[in-house]
Amino acid sequence: AQKITQTQPGMFVQEKEAVTLDCTYDTSDQSYGLFWYKQPSSGEMIFLIYQGSYDEQNATEGRYSLNFQKARKSANLVISASQLGDSAMYFCAMREAFSGGYNKLIFGAGTRLAVHP
Amino acid sequence: KAGVTQTPRYLIKTRGQQVTLSCSPISGHRSVSWYQQTPGQGLQFLFEYFSETQRNKGNFPGRFSGRQFSNSRSEMNVSTLELGDSALYLCASSLFRTAQETQYFGPGTRLLVL
C-alpha cells in the first residue's frame, strides 16, 4: 500500500545552517511523483520542490534540494542556509500515476522545523 | 496570476448543521482536489474533480460531497456535521492530471463544529 513516512516529528536548526528532513515512501508503481510542501502557522500549503520517479538528477529549487535515492525509496529534503522564516511544518507527499489516482496526494505526518537565531 | 482562493476562511457551525465550502482554482487549472487536515488523522484526500466530474474519492462517509462548475470552481458540502468534522479543509488545483503535475493549495477553510 502507498505510504509516506516522516520519522522526525520535530527538528531544530541554527540559522544559516543546513538541515535535512527525512522522507521514505512505499509504492508498487513505477511512475510516481514526490513533493515537499511547507505549511506555516497560517495553514496554507506552499509547494517547495518536486521529484519524478524517472528523473535521474536530484531536484533543486533555490535553497531547497531533494536527495532522491530510488533504491532506498527515500526523498529527503535539504534546506541550505536556514532562515528564521523557514520555521514551519514540512510535509512529504507522493502521487502515483496509476494505482493511487492521478490527483490524490498521500502525505506523511510532517516534520516541524524550528530555526533558532 | 492569482493563486487558489477559498471562502470562507473561518467557519463555526453546530452539530447537525450542514456547510458549503468554496474553492476557486488558479486560472486555467481544470483539476480541483480537496483535503481534510486534522491533528489526529493528518492530511487526508477527500475527492478530486476534473471537467465537472468526480474522478477520485477518498475514504469518507457520504455526508461529504462536492461538485465542480464549468468554470472549474468547486464546492464541497458536509451535511449533518459532527464534532469530528472540525478541521482545516484545503483545496488544491492543478492544470491536468498526471503524476508529475504540481498541485497548488489555497489558504484553507478552518471549520469548527460545536
Coordinates of C-alpha atoms in Angstrom, one line a residue:
Chain A
A1 CA 0.0 0.0 0.0
Q2 CA 1.1 3.5 -0.7
K3 CA 2.6 5.2 2.3
I4 CA 4.8 8.1 3.3
T5 CA 6.9 8.0 6.4
Q6 CA 8.5 11.0 8.1
T7 CA 10.3 9.8 11.2
Q8 CA 11.2 13.2 12.6
P9 CA 8.3 14.9 14.4
G10 CA 10.5 17.9 15.2
M11 CA 13.8 19.3 14.2
F12 CA 15.9 22.2 15.4
V13 CA 18.5 24.1 13.4
Q14 CA 20.6 27.1 13.9
E15 CA 20.1 30.0 11.5
K16 CA 22.3 29.8 8.4
E17 CA 23.0 26.1 8.9
A18 CA 21.8 23.3 6.6
V19 CA 19.1 20.8 7.7
T20 CA 17.9 17.5 6.2
L21 CA 14.3 16.4 6.7
D22 CA 13.7 12.7 6.1
C23 CA 11.1 11.0 4.0
T24 CA 10.7 7.4 2.9
Y25 CA 7.9 6.1 0.7
D26 CA 6.4 2.8 -0.3
T27 CA 4.8 2.2 -3.6
S28 CA 4.4 -0.5 -6.2
D29 CA 4.1 1.9 -9.1
Q30 CA 7.0 2.6 -11.4
S31 CA 5.7 6.1 -12.2
Y32 CA 5.1 8.5 -9.3
G33 CA 5.9 12.0 -8.2
L34 CA 7.3 13.1 -4.9
F35 CA 6.6 16.5 -3.5
W36 CA 7.6 18.6 -0.5
Y37 CA 5.3 21.3 0.9
K38 CA 5.8 23.8 3.7
Q39 CA 2.9 24.8 5.9
P40 CA 3.4 27.9 8.1
S41 CA 1.1 28.5 11.0
S42 CA -1.3 30.3 8.7
G43 CA -2.3 27.0 7.2
E44 CA -1.5 27.4 3.6
M45 CA 0.4 24.6 1.9
I46 CA 3.3 26.1 -0.1
F47 CA 4.9 23.9 -2.8
L48 CA 8.6 23.7 -2.5
I49 CA 10.0 21.0 -4.8
Y50 CA 9.1 18.1 -7.0
Q51 CA 11.0 14.9 -8.0
G52 CA 9.7 12.5 -10.6
S53 CA 10.4 8.8 -10.3
Y54 CA 12.2 8.8 -13.7
D55 CA 14.3 11.9 -13.0
E56 CA 17.9 10.9 -13.0
Q57 CA 19.1 14.1 -11.3
N58 CA 18.1 15.3 -7.9
A59 CA 15.8 18.3 -8.0
T60 CA 16.9 21.7 -6.7
E61 CA 14.9 24.9 -6.2
G62 CA 16.9 27.7 -4.7
R63 CA 17.9 26.8 -1.2
Y64 CA 15.9 23.5 -1.4
S65 CA 17.2 20.3 -2.8
L66 CA 15.9 16.8 -2.8
N67 CA 18.2 13.9 -2.1
F68 CA 16.4 11.2 -4.1
Q69 CA 17.6 7.6 -3.5
K70 CA 15.2 5.4 -5.5
A71 CA 16.6 2.1 -4.4
R72 CA 16.1 3.0 -0.8
K73 CA 12.8 4.7 -1.5
S74 CA 13.8 7.9 0.2
A75 CA 13.3 11.5 -0.8
N76 CA 14.9 13.7 1.8
L77 CA 14.6 17.5 1.7
V78 CA 17.7 19.5 2.3
I79 CA 17.4 23.2 3.2
S80 CA 20.6 25.1 2.9
A81 CA 21.4 28.3 4.9
S82 CA 18.3 28.1 7.1
Q83 CA 16.4 31.3 7.7
L84 CA 14.1 32.2 10.6
G85 CA 11.2 32.2 8.1
D86 CA 11.8 28.5 7.4
S87 CA 10.2 27.7 10.7
A88 CA 7.1 25.7 9.8
M89 CA 5.7 22.2 9.2
Y90 CA 7.1 20.3 6.3
F91 CA 5.2 17.6 4.5
C92 CA 6.5 15.0 2.1
A93 CA 3.8 13.7 -0.3
M94 CA 3.5 11.3 -3.1
R95 CA 1.3 10.8 -6.1
E96 CA 1.2 7.6 -8.0
A97 CA 0.4 7.6 -11.7
F98 CA -1.9 4.7 -11.8
S99 CA -3.0 2.8 -8.7
G100 CA -3.2 5.8 -6.4
G101 CA -5.2 8.0 -8.7
Y102 CA -3.8 10.9 -10.6
N103 CA -4.5 13.8 -8.3
K104 CA -4.6 12.1 -5.0
L105 CA -1.6 13.1 -2.8
I106 CA -0.6 10.8 0.1
F107 CA 1.0 12.9 2.8
G108 CA 3.4 12.0 5.6
A109 CA 2.8 13.1 9.2
G110 CA 5.0 16.1 8.8
T111 CA 8.1 17.4 10.5
R112 CA 8.0 20.6 12.5
L113 CA 11.2 22.6 11.9
A114 CA 12.3 25.4 14.3
V115 CA 15.1 27.7 13.2
H116 CA 16.9 29.4 16.0
P117 CA 18.8 32.7 15.7
Chain B
K1 CA -1.5 35.2 -11.6
A2 CA -3.9 34.8 -8.7
G3 CA -3.5 31.7 -6.6
V4 CA -6.1 29.3 -5.3
T5 CA -8.7 31.1 -3.2
Q6 CA -11.0 29.5 -0.6
T7 CA -14.0 31.0 1.1
P8 CA -14.9 31.4 3.8
R9 CA -11.6 31.3 5.7
Y10 CA -13.2 30.5 9.0
L11 CA -16.5 29.0 9.9
I12 CA -18.2 28.0 13.1
K13 CA -21.2 25.6 13.0
T14 CA -23.1 23.4 15.4
R15 CA -23.6 19.7 15.2
G16 CA -26.3 18.6 12.8
Q17 CA -25.9 21.6 10.5
Q18 CA -24.6 21.5 7.0
V19 CA -21.8 23.6 5.5
T20 CA -20.6 24.5 2.0
L21 CA -17.1 25.5 1.3
S22 CA -15.9 27.1 -2.0
C23 CA -12.7 26.9 -3.9
S24 CA -11.6 28.9 -7.0
P25 CA -8.6 27.3 -8.7
I26 CA -5.8 29.1 -10.4
S27 CA -6.9 30.4 -13.8
G28 CA -6.7 27.7 -16.4
H29 CA -6.4 24.9 -13.9
R30 CA -9.0 22.2 -14.5
S31 CA -8.4 19.8 -11.6
V32 CA -9.5 20.6 -8.1
S33 CA -8.8 18.3 -5.2
W34 CA -10.0 18.6 -1.6
Y35 CA -8.2 17.5 1.6
Q36 CA -9.0 17.4 5.2
Q37 CA -6.4 18.1 7.8
T38 CA -6.8 17.2 11.5
P39 CA -4.3 16.8 14.3
G40 CA -5.2 13.2 14.8
Q41 CA -5.5 12.0 11.2
G42 CA -3.2 14.4 9.4
L43 CA -3.9 15.3 5.8
Q44 CA -6.4 13.1 4.1
F45 CA -7.7 13.1 0.5
L46 CA -11.4 13.8 0.1
F47 CA -12.1 13.9 -3.6
E48 CA -10.9 15.3 -6.9
Y49 CA -12.9 16.9 -9.7
F50 CA -11.8 17.3 -13.3
S51 CA -14.0 18.8 -16.0
E52 CA -17.0 18.8 -13.7
T53 CA -16.7 15.1 -13.0
Q54 CA -15.6 13.4 -9.7
R55 CA -12.5 11.4 -10.7
N56 CA -11.3 10.1 -7.4
K57 CA -12.8 9.8 -3.9
G58 CA -11.2 9.2 -0.6
N59 CA -12.4 7.1 2.3
F60 CA -15.0 9.5 3.7
P61 CA -18.7 9.0 4.5
G62 CA -21.4 10.1 2.1
R63 CA -22.0 13.2 4.2
F64 CA -19.1 14.6 2.3
S65 CA -19.9 15.6 -1.2
G66 CA -18.7 18.1 -3.8
R67 CA -19.1 19.4 -7.3
Q68 CA -17.3 21.4 -9.9
F69 CA -18.7 24.0 -12.1
S70 CA -18.0 24.7 -15.8
N71 CA -15.5 27.5 -14.8
S72 CA -13.6 24.9 -12.7
R73 CA -14.7 26.4 -9.4
S74 CA -15.6 23.8 -6.9
E75 CA -17.7 23.4 -3.8
M76 CA -17.7 20.8 -1.1
N77 CA -20.6 20.2 1.2
V78 CA -20.7 18.4 4.5
S79 CA -24.2 17.5 5.8
T80 CA -25.2 16.6 9.4
L81 CA -22.0 18.0 10.9
E82 CA -20.3 16.0 13.6
L83 CA -17.7 17.3 16.1
G84 CA -15.0 15.2 14.3
D85 CA -15.5 17.3 11.2
S86 CA -13.7 20.1 12.8
A87 CA -10.7 20.5 10.6
L88 CA -8.8 22.6 8.1
Y89 CA -10.1 22.0 4.7
L90 CA -7.7 22.5 1.9
C91 CA -8.3 22.8 -1.8
A92 CA -5.7 22.3 -4.4
S93 CA -5.7 22.9 -8.1
S94 CA -3.6 21.6 -11.0
L95 CA -3.6 22.1 -14.7
F96 CA -4.1 18.5 -15.8
R97 CA -4.0 15.0 -14.3
T98 CA -0.5 13.5 -14.4
A99 CA 1.7 12.2 -11.7
Q100 CA 4.2 15.0 -12.4
E101 CA 1.6 17.7 -12.1
T102 CA 2.2 20.0 -9.1
Q103 CA -0.9 20.7 -7.0
Y104 CA -1.1 24.3 -5.7
F105 CA -3.0 24.8 -2.5
G106 CA -5.3 27.5 -1.2
P107 CA -5.1 29.0 2.3
G108 CA -7.8 26.6 3.6
T109 CA -11.1 27.0 5.5
R110 CA -10.9 26.3 9.2
L111 CA -14.2 24.7 10.3
L112 CA -15.1 24.4 13.9
V113 CA -18.1 22.3 14.9
L114 CA -19.6 22.9 18.3

